[in-house]
Tab-separated table of C-alpha atoms in Angstrom:
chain	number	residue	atom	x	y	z
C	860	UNK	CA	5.584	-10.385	7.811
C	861	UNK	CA	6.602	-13.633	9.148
C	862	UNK	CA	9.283	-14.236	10.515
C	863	UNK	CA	9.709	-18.146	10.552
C	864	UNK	CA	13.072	-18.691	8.855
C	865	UNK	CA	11.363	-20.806	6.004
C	866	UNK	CA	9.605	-17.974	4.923
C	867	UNK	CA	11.821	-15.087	3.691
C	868	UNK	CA	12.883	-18.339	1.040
C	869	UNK	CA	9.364	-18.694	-0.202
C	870	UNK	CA	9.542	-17.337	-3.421
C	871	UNK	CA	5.867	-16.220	-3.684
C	872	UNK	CA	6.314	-14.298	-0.336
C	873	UNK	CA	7.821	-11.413	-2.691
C	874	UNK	CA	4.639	-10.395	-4.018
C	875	UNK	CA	2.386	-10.338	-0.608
C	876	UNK	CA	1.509	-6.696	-0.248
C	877	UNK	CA	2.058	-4.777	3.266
C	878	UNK	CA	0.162	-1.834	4.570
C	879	UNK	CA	2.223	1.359	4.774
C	880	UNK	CA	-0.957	3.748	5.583
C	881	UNK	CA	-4.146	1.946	6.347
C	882	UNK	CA	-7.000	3.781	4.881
C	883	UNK	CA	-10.698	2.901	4.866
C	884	UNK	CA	-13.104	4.568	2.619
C	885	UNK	CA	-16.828	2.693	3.423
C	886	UNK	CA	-16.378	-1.318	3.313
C	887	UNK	CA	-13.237	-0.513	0.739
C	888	UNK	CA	-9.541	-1.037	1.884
C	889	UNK	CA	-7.680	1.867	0.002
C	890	UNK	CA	-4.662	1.630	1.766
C	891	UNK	CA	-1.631	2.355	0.568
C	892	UNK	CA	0.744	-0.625	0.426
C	893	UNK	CA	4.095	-1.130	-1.402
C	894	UNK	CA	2.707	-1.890	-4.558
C	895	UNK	CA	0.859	1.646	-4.558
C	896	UNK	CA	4.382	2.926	-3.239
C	897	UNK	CA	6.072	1.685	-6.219
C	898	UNK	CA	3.341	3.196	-8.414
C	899	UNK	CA	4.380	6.782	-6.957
C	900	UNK	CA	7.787	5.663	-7.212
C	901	UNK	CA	7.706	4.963	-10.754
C	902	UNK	CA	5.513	7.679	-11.792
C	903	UNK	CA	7.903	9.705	-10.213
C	904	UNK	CA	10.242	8.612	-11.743
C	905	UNK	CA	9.053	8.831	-15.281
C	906	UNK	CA	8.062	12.272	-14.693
C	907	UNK	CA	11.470	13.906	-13.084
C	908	UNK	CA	13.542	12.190	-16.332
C	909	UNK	CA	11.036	13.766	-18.504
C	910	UNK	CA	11.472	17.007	-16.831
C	911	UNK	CA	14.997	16.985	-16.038
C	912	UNK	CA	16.119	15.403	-19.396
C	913	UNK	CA	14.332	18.442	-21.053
C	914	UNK	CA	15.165	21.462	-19.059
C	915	UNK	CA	17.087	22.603	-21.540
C	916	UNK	CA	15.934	22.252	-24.245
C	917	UNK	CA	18.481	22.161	-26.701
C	918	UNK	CA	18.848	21.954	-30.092
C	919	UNK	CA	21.552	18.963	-30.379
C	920	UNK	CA	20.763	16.836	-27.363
C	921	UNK	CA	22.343	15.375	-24.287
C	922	UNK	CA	22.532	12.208	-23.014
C	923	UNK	CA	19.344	12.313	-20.767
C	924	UNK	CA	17.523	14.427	-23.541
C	925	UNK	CA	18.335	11.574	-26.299
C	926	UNK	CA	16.810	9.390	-24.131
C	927	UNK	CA	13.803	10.793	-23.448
C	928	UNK	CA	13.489	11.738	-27.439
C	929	UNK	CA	14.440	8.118	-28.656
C	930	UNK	CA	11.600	6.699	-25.902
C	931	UNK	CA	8.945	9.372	-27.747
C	932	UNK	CA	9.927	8.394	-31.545
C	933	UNK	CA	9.984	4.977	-30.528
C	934	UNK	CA	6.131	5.507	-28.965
C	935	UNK	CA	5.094	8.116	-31.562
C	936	UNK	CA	6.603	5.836	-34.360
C	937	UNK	CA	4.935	2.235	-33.255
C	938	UNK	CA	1.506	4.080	-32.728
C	939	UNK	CA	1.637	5.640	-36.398
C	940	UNK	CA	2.882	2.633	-38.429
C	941	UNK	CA	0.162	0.414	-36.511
C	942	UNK	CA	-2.615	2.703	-35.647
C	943	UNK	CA	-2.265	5.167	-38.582
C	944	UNK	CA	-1.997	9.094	-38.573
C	945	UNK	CA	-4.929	9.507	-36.784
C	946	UNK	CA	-4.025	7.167	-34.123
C	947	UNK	CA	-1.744	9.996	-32.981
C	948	UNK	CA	-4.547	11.008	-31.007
C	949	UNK	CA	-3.728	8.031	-28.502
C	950	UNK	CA	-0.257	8.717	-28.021
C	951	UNK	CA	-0.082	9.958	-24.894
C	952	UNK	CA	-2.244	7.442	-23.841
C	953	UNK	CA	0.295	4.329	-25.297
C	954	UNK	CA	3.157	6.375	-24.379
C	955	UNK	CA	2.073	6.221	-20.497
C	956	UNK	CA	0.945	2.709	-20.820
C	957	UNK	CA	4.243	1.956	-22.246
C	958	UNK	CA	6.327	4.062	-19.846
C	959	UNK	CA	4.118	2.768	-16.531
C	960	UNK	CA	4.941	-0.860	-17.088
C	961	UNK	CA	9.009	-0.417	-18.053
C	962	UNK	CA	9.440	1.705	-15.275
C	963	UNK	CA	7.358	-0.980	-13.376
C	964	UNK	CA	8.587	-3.404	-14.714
C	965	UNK	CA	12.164	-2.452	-14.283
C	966	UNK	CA	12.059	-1.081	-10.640
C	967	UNK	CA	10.748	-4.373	-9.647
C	968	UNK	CA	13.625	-6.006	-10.980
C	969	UNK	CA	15.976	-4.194	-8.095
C	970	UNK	CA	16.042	-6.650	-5.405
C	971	UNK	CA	13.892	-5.914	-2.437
C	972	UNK	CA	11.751	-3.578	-4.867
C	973	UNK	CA	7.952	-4.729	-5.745
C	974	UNK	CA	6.369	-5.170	-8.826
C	975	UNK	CA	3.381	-3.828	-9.017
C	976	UNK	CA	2.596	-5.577	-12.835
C	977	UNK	CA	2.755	-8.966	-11.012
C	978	UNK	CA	-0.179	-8.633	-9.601
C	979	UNK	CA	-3.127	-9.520	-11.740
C	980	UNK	CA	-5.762	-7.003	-11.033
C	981	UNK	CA	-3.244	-4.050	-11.877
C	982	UNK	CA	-2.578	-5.863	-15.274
C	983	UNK	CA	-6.368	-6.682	-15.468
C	984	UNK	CA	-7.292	-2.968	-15.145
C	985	UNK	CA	-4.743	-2.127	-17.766
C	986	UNK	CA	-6.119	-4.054	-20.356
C	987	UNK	CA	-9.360	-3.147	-19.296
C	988	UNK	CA	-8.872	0.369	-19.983
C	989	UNK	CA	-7.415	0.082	-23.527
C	990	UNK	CA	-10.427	-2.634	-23.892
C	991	UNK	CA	-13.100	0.413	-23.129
C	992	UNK	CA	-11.044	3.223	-24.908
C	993	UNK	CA	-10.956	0.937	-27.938
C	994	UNK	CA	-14.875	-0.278	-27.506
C	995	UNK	CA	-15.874	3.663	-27.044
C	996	UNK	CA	-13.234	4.733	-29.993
C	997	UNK	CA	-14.596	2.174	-31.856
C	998	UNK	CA	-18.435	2.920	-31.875
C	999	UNK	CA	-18.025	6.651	-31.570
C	1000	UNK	CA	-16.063	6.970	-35.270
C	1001	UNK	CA	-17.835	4.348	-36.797
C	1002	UNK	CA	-21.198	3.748	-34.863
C	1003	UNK	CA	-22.713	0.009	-35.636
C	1004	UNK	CA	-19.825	0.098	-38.661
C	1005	UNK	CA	-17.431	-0.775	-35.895
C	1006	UNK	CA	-19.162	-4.449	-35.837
C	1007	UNK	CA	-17.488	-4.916	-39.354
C	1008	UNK	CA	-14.715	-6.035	-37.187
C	1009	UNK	CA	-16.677	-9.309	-36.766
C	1010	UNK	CA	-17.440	-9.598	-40.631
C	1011	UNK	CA	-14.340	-9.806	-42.732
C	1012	UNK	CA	-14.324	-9.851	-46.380
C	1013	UNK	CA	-13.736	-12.220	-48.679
C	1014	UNK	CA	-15.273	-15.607	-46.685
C	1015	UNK	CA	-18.126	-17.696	-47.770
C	1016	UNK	CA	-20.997	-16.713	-45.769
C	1017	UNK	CA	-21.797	-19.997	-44.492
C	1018	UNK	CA	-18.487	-20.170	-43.379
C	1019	UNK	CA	-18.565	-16.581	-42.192
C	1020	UNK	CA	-21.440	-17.168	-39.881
C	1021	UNK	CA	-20.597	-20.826	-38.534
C	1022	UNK	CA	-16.139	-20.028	-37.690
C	1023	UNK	CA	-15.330	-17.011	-39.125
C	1024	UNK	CA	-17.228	-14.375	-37.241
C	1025	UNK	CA	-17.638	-16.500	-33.844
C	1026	UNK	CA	-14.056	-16.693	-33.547
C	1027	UNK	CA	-13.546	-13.330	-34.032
C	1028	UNK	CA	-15.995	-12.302	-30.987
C	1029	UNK	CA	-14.373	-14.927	-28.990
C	1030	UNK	CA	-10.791	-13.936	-29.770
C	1031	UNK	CA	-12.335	-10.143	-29.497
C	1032	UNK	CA	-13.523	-10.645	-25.978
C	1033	UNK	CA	-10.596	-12.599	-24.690
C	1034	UNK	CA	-8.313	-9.519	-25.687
C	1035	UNK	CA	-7.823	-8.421	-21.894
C	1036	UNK	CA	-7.255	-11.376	-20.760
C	1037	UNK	CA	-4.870	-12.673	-22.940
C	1038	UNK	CA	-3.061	-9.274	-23.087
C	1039	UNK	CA	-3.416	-8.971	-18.972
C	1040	UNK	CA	-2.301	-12.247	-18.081
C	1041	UNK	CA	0.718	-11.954	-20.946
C	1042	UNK	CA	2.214	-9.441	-18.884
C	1043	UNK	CA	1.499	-10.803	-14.909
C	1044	UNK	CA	2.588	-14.385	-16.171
C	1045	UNK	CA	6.054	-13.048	-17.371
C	1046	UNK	CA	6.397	-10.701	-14.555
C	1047	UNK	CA	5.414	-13.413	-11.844
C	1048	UNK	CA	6.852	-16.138	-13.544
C	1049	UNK	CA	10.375	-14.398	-14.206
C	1050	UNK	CA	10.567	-13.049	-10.552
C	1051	UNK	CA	10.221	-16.106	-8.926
C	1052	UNK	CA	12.672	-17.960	-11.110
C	1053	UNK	CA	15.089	-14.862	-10.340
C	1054	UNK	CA	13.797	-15.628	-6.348
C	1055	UNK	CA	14.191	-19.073	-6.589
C	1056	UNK	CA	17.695	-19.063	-7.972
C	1057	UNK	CA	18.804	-16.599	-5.739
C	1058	UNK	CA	17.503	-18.490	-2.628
C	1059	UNK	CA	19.135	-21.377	-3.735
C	1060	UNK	CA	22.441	-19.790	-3.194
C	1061	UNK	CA	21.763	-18.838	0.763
C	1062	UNK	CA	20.289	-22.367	0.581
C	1063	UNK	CA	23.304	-24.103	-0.382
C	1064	UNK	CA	25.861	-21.881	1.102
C	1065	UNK	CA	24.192	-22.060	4.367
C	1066	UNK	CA	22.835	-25.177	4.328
C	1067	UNK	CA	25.300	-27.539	2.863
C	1068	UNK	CA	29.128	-28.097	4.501
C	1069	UNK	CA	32.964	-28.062	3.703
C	1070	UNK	CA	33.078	-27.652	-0.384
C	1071	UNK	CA	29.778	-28.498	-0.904
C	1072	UNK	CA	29.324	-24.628	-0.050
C	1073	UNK	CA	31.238	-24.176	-3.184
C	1074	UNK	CA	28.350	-26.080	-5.472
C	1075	UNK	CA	26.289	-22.511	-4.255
C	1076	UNK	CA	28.112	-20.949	-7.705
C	1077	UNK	CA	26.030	-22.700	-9.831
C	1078	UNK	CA	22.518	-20.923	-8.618
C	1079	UNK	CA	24.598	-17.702	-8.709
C	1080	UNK	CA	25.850	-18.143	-12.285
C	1081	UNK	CA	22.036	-18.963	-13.228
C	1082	UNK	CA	21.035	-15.882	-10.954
C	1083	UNK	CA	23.527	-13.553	-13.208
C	1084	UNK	CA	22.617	-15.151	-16.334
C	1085	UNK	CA	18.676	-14.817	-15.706
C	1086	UNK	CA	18.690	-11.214	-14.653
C	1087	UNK	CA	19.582	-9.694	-18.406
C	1088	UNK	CA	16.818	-12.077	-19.803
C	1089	UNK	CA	14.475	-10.840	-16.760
C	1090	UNK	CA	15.752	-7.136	-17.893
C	1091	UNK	CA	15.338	-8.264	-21.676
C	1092	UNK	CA	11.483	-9.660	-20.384
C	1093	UNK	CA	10.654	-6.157	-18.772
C	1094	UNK	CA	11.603	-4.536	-21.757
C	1095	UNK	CA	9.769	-6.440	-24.493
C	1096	UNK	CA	6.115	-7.074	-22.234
C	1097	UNK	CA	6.174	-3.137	-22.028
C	1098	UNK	CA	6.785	-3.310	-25.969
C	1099	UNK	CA	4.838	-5.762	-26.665
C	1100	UNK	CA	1.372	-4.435	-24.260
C	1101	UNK	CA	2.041	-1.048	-26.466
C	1102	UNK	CA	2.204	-2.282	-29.311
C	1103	UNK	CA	-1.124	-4.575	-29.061
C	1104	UNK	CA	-2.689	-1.539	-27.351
C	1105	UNK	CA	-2.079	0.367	-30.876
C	1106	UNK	CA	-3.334	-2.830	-32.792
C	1107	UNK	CA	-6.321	-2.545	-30.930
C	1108	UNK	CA	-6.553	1.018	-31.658
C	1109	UNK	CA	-6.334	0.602	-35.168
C	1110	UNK	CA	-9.086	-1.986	-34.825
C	1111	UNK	CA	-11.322	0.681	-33.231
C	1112	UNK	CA	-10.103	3.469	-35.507
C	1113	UNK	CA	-10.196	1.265	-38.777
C	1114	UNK	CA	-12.791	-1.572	-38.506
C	1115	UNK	CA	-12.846	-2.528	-42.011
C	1116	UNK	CA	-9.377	-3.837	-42.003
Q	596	UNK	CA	16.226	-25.567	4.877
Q	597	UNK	CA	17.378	-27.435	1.752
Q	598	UNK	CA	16.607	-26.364	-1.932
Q	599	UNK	CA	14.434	-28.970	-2.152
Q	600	UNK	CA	11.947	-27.720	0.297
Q	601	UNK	CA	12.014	-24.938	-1.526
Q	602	UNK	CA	11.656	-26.051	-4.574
Q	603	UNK	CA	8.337	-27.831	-3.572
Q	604	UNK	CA	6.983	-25.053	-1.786
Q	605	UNK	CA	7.279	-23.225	-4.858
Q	606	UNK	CA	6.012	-26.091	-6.722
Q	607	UNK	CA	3.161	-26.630	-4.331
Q	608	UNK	CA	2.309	-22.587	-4.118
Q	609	UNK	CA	2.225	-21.483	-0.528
Q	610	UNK	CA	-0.574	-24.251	1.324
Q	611	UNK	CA	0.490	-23.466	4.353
Q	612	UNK	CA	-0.119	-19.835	5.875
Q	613	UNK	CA	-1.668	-17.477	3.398
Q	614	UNK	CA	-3.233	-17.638	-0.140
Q	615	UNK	CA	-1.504	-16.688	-2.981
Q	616	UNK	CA	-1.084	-12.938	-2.855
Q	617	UNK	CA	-1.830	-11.812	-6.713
Q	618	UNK	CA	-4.961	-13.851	-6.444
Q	619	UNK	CA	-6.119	-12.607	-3.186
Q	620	UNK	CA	-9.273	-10.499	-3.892
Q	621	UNK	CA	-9.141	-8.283	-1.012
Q	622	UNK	CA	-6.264	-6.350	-2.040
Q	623	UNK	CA	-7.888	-5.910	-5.549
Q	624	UNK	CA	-9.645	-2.398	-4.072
Q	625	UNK	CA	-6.941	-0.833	-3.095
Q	626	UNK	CA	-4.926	-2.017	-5.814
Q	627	UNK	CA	-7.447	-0.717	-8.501
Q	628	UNK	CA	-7.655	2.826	-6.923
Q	629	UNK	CA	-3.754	3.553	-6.285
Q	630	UNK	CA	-3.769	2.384	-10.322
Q	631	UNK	CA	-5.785	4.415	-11.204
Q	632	UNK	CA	-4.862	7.554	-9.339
Q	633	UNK	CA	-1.123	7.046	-10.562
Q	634	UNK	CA	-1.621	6.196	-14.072
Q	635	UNK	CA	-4.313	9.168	-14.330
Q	636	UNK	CA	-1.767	11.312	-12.691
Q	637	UNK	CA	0.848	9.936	-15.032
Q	638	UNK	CA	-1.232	10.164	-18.034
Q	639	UNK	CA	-2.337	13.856	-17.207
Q	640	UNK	CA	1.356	14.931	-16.903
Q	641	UNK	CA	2.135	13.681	-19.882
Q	642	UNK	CA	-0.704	14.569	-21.838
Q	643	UNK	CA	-0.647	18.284	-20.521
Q	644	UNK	CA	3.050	19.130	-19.860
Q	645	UNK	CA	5.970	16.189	-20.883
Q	646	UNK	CA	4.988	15.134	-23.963
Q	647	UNK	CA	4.375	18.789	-25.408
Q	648	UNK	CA	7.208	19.674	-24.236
Q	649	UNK	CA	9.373	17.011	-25.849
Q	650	UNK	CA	7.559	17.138	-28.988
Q	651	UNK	CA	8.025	20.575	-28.519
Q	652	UNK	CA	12.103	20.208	-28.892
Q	653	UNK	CA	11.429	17.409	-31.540
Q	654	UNK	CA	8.961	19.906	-34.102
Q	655	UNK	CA	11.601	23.081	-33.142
Q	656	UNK	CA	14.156	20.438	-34.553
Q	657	UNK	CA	13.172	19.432	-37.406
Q	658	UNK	CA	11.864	22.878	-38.417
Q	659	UNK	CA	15.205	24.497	-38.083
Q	660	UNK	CA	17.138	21.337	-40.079
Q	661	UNK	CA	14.073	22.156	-42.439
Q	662	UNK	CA	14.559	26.296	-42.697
Q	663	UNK	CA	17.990	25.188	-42.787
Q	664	UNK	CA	17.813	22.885	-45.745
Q	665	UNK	CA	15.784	25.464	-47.278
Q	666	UNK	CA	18.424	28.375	-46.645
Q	667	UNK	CA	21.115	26.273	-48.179
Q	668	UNK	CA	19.501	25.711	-51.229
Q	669	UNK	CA	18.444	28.965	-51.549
Q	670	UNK	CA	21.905	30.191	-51.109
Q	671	UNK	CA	23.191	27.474	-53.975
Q	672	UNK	CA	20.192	28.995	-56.303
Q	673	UNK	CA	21.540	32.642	-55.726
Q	674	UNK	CA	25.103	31.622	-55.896
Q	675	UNK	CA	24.210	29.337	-59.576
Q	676	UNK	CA	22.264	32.997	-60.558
Q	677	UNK	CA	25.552	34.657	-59.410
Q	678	UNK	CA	27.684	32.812	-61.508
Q	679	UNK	CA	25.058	33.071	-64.721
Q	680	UNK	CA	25.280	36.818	-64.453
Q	681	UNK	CA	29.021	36.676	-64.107
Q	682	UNK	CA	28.746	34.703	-67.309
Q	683	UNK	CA	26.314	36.633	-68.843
Q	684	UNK	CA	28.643	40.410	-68.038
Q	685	UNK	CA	31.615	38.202	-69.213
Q	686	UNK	CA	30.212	37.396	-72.588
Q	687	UNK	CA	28.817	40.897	-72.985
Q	688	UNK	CA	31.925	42.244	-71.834
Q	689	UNK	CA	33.452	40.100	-74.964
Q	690	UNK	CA	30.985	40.906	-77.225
Q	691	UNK	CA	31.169	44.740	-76.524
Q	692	UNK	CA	35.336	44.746	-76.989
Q	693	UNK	CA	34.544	43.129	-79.906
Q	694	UNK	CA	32.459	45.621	-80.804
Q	695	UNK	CA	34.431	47.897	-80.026
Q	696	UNK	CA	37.510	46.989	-82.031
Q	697	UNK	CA	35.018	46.409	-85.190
Q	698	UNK	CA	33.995	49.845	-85.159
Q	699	UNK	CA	37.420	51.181	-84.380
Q	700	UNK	CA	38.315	49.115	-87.841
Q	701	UNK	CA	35.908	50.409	-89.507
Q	702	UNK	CA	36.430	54.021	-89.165
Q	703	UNK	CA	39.995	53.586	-89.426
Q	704	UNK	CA	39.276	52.303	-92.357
Q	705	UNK	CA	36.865	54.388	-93.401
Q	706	UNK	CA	39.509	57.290	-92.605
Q	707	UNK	CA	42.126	55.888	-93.922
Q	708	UNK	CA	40.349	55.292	-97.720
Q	709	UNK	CA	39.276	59.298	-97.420
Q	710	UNK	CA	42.447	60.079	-97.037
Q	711	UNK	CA	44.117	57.712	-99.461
Q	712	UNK	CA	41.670	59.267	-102.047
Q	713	UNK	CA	42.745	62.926	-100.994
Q	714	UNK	CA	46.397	61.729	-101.730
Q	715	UNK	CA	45.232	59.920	-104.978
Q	716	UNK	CA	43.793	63.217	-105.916
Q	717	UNK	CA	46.953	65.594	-105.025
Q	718	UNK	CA	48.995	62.697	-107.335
Q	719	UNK	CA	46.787	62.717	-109.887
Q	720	UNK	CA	46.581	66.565	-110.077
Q	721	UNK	CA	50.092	66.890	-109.266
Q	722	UNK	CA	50.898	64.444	-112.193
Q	723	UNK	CA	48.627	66.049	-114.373
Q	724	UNK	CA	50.295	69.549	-113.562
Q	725	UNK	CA	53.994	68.077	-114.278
Q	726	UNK	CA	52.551	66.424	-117.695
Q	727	UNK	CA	51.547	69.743	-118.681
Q	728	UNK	CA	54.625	70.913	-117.953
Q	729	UNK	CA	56.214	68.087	-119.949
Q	730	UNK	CA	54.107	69.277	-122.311
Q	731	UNK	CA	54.994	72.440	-122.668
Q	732	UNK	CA	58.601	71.640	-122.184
Q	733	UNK	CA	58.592	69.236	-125.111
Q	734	UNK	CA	56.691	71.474	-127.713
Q	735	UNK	CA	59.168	73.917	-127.189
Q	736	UNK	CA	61.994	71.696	-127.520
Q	737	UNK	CA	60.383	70.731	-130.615
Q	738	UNK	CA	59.818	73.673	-132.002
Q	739	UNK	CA	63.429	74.736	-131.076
Q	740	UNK	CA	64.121	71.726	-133.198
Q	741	UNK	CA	62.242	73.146	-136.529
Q	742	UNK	CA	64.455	76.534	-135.882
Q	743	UNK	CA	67.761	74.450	-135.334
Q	744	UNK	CA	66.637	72.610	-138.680
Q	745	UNK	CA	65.939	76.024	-140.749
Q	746	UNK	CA	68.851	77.538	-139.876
Q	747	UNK	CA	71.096	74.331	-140.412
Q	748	UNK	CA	69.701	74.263	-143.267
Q	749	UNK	CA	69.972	77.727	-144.330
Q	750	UNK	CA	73.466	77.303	-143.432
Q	751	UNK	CA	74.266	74.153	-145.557
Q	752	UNK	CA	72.248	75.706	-148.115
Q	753	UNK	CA	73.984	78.735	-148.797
Q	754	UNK	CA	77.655	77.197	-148.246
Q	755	UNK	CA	76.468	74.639	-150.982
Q	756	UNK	CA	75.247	76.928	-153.393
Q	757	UNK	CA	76.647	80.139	-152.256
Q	758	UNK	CA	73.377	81.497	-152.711
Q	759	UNK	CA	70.810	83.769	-150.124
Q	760	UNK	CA	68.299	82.212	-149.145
Q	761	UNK	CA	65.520	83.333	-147.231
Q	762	UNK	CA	64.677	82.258	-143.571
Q	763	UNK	CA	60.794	82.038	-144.028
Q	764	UNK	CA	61.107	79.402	-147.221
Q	765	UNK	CA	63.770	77.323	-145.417
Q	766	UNK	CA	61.284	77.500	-142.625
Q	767	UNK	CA	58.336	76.395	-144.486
Q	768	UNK	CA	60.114	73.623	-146.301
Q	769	UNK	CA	61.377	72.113	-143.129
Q	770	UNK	CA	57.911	71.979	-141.640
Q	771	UNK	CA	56.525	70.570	-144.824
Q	772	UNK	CA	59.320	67.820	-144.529
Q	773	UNK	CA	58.860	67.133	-141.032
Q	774	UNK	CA	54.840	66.566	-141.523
Q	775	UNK	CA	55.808	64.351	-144.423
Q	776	UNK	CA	58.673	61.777	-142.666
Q	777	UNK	CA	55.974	62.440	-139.555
């Protein structure tokens, strides 16, 4: 950590990650830093309200058990109207992505908390695994038929072979990327606005004199203001990964559109 | 420290000390195995234990509205059969009263016409018995008559003429006279 007084400003200091047990398997650096910390934390976390909420079990629910129920339907319901009846088999899987980057997402939103999804290769890996599940689902239900996907009906073939199918692979292949970097680009992006803003008003305050100090408002109103879209941002790239994930699915699941 | 520093060291990314820290491969290791141990842990959980659970409470739900739904309109079919029996013994119940009071007519009636003709009967032989009688009766008047006629006769007769005469020939005359005027 430095501890130059210019640095605790920076606003990309926030997502430098820090040792907290250094451990060395061969030439690999496993250690645990505070972006694995906030992994525990928030599978922790997801876990205990899913157990607590539902320790009861009853018939006309709580507060906490509402919540956990509305979170499933949601989940349960985005997964069958995009991937299908049978997609049902991947709900657990969406439901965890889904869960893993809110609670992320959200954590990393209390100040002084990390965010693990603003790092790329965490995003990366995400995307990467609903890439493979989808590229194994895919082949294993429909063997070679799965490379329909890159033949849709209805287009001249000339055209087919020269645009159509081309841009399909391309736009097929760039799937974890564009669905990784979605997510790390709104999560870094968002997080140092909320940094910047909110550096601004130490900035000002301490930096300017005599009324001037007073002009250290305006950063603080934007600060407010920005932290229900930043909320609002956590929300809907959690959303918005799931619900792609179950597009993909239904790609895999139903090639033939 | 002005915002304007800052605002170009976030402009310019961080030149100065280290690189920038979601870029920086060497964490990517560590990163990628703490990822994957929580999200596999996560995913496990919920796989094996959270989710069944919850869908658990969500199934037991919506089979008990179901049974319930089911119950009530069971219930509303037996009560609609309860009230078409009711109907059904209330209409029978009608019919048989009116049964009931038909036959009751009908061998009133029945009883009363054997009767009436037993009473019909006793008048009739009753009436017959007093015509008889009437009978009689008058035949003797009449022949009273025939005697009252002789002997008035007889009478008038012999004052008249001062002359016997006998009974027998008034007697005879009269009844000759009487079968004549009729």
């Amino acid at each position: 950590m430095a501890a130059e007084p210019g640095k605790q400003f920076d606003p990309i200091r926030q997502f430098d990650l820090h040792n907290m047990v250094d451990i060395q398997i061969g030439k690999y650096d496993i250690s645990f830093t505070n972006s694995s910390f906030m992994m525990v934390v928030a599978v922790v976390c997801i876990c205990l309200f899913l157990y607590l909420s539902t320790t009861k079990k009853s018939l006309v629910p709580g507060r906490w058990q509402s919540v956990a129920e509305i979170s499933y339907e949601f989940v349960a319901d985005m997964v069958r109207s995009t991937a299908g009846r049978d997609g049902l088999k991947f709900f657990p899987f969406v439901y965890a992505l889904f869960m893993f980057i809110l609670f992320a997402n959200m954590l990393g939103l209390v100040p002084f908390f990390f965010t693990p999804t603003s790092h790329i290769i965490v995003t990366f890996a995400l995307a990467m695994m609903v890439m493979v599940t989808v590229l194994i689902v895919g082949f294993w239900k429909n063997g070679l038929g799965f490379l329909q996907l890159f033949n849709p009906g209805g287009v001249p073939l000339i055209l087919k072979i020269v645009l159509v199918t081309p841009l399909e692979i391309i736009s097929f292949m760039s799937r974890p990327l564009s669905h990784s970097i979605r997510l790390w680009a709104n999560m870094l992006a968002g997080h140092i606005m909320l940094k910047l803003f909110a550096s601004f008003i130490i900035a000002m305050a301490v930096g300017l004199t005599g009324a001037f100090k007073l002009g250290a408002i305006a950063p603080a109103i934007m600060t407010i203001a920005l932290t229900p879209l930043e909320i609002l941002v956590a929300f809907l790239q959690a959303y918005v990964f799931a619900i792609l994930t179950s597009v993909y699915l239904n790609d895999a699941l139903h090639p033939g559109h | 420290m002005s915002g304007l520093t800052i605002m170009m060291a976030a402009a310019s990314g961080t030149k100065d000390v280290q690189t920038f820290a979601p870029l920086d491969t060497s964490t990517f290791p560590s990163q990628l195995f703490w990822l994957f141990l929580t999200f596999g842990v996560l995913l496990f959980l919920l796989a094996k234990v959270l989710l069944p659970r919850l869908g658990g409470i969500l199934e037991e739900r919506s089979n008990r509205i179901a049974d319930d739904l089911d119950t009530a309109s069971r219930m509303q079919r037996e009560a609609e059969l309860a009230g078409k029996a009711y109907e059904q013994s209330l209409s029978d119940a009608r019919a048989k009263a009116h049964n009931v009071a038909e036959t009751t007519r009908a061998s009133v009636n029945v009883e009363l016409e054997a009767e009436m003709q037993i009473a019909d009967e006793e008048t009739a032989r009753q009436m017959a018995r007093a015509e008889t009688k009437i009978q009689a009766m008058r035949e003797k008047a009449l022949a009273n008559v025939d005697e009252i006629a002789s002997e008035t006769a007889k009478a008038l007769v012999e004052h008249l003429y001062s002359k016997k005469i006998s009974i027998v020939t008034v007697r005879k005359t009269v009844k000759r006279l009487a079968i004549k005027t009729g």
